[in-house]
Amino acid sequence: MKKNLISIVILALLIVNIVLTSIMMFSVVSTNKKTAALVTDIASAISLELGDDAEEEEAAVPMDQTEPYTISDLTIILKKGVTEDGTVDEKDHVAILSVTFSMNTKHKDYKTYGADLSTREDLIKGQIIEAVSQYTVDEIKENQEMVTDDILKRIQKLFDSDFIFDVSFSSTLYQ
């Protein structure tokens, strides 16, 4: 009789355990779904792309498909800055730059524009001067990447193409 009573108690506890486990499972799964939906909504609201690594790999151009083009010794008058005491800096500041463009030789527009870039050098210099002259000497020294990104956007807009994929300063001098 004791063995039957113990078996009944074990069976009852087993059924209670299954019921409580199933209740807990349904509550956790539904909460997990709500959390996943919330994270997806937040990510889309701030424009995060999940799995964007493939696009970055495609954007990388191998060195054997890269051709540099350098425009040397550009002298550009910079925007007047503000001194430490809050007054406008009366000194004229000048940047002497050599700008190097990296071009993708396998790009469809390279044959059209890249092969004879020297014929369009004056247009390119104009865009570089326009971009660099809007910064103060301190802004350029602090964040050259901001300036090179601005130049890149202007050059890509000028050619209406992205066969030029990188801009860098090969030499800089600020006075």
Short mmCIF file of N, CA and C in Angstrom, two decimals, residues 8 26 29-30 33 44 47 86 89 92 119 122 128 135 142 145 147 153 162:
data_model
loop_
_atom_site.label_atom_id
_atom_site.label_comp_id
_atom_site.label_asym_id
_atom_site.label_seq_id
_atom_site.Cartn_x
_atom_site.Cartn_y
_atom_site.Cartn_z
N ILE A 8 1.65 7.20 -6.52
CA ILE A 8 0.62 8.20 -6.81
C ILE A 8 1.15 9.61 -6.52
N PHE A 26 5.70 28.95 -22.03
CA PHE A 26 4.88 29.86 -22.84
C PHE A 26 5.11 31.32 -22.44
N VAL A 29 8.69 32.33 -23.84
CA VAL A 29 8.71 32.42 -25.30
C VAL A 29 7.99 33.69 -25.75
N SER A 30 6.86 33.99 -25.18
CA SER A 30 6.14 35.19 -25.59
C SER A 30 6.93 36.45 -25.21
N LYS A 33 9.77 36.83 -27.70
CA LYS A 33 9.30 37.35 -28.98
C LYS A 33 9.08 38.86 -28.90
N SER A 44 15.82 49.45 -36.38
CA SER A 44 15.35 50.08 -37.62
C SER A 44 15.13 51.57 -37.43
N SER A 47 18.45 53.12 -37.75
CA SER A 47 19.04 52.70 -39.02
C SER A 47 20.28 51.83 -38.86
N GLY A 86 38.51 84.06 -27.40
CA GLY A 86 37.18 84.22 -27.99
C GLY A 86 37.12 85.25 -29.10
N ASP A 89 40.69 85.30 -34.98
CA ASP A 89 42.13 85.27 -35.29
C ASP A 89 42.38 86.12 -36.53
N ASP A 92 46.29 85.28 -41.22
CA ASP A 92 45.89 84.42 -42.32
C ASP A 92 46.65 83.10 -42.19
N THR A 119 43.60 65.99 -67.47
CA THR A 119 42.88 67.00 -68.25
C THR A 119 41.82 67.70 -67.42
N ASP A 122 42.24 70.93 -63.17
CA ASP A 122 41.81 72.25 -62.69
C ASP A 122 40.44 72.17 -62.00
N ILE A 128 38.87 70.83 -54.40
CA ILE A 128 39.72 70.67 -53.21
C ILE A 128 39.84 72.00 -52.48
N TYR A 135 37.46 75.30 -43.70
CA TYR A 135 37.87 74.85 -42.38
C TYR A 135 38.95 75.77 -41.83
N GLU A 142 42.85 68.82 -36.13
CA GLU A 142 42.15 67.90 -35.23
C GLU A 142 41.53 66.73 -35.98
N GLU A 145 40.38 63.51 -41.31
CA GLU A 145 39.46 62.58 -41.96
C GLU A 145 38.18 63.28 -42.39
N VAL A 147 37.95 66.34 -43.40
CA VAL A 147 38.29 67.11 -44.60
C VAL A 147 38.41 66.19 -45.80
N LYS A 153 33.53 63.34 -51.22
CA LYS A 153 32.13 63.53 -51.63
C LYS A 153 32.03 64.51 -52.79
N ASP A 162 31.83 56.79 -58.45
CA ASP A 162 32.65 56.48 -57.28
C ASP A 162 33.89 55.67 -57.66
#
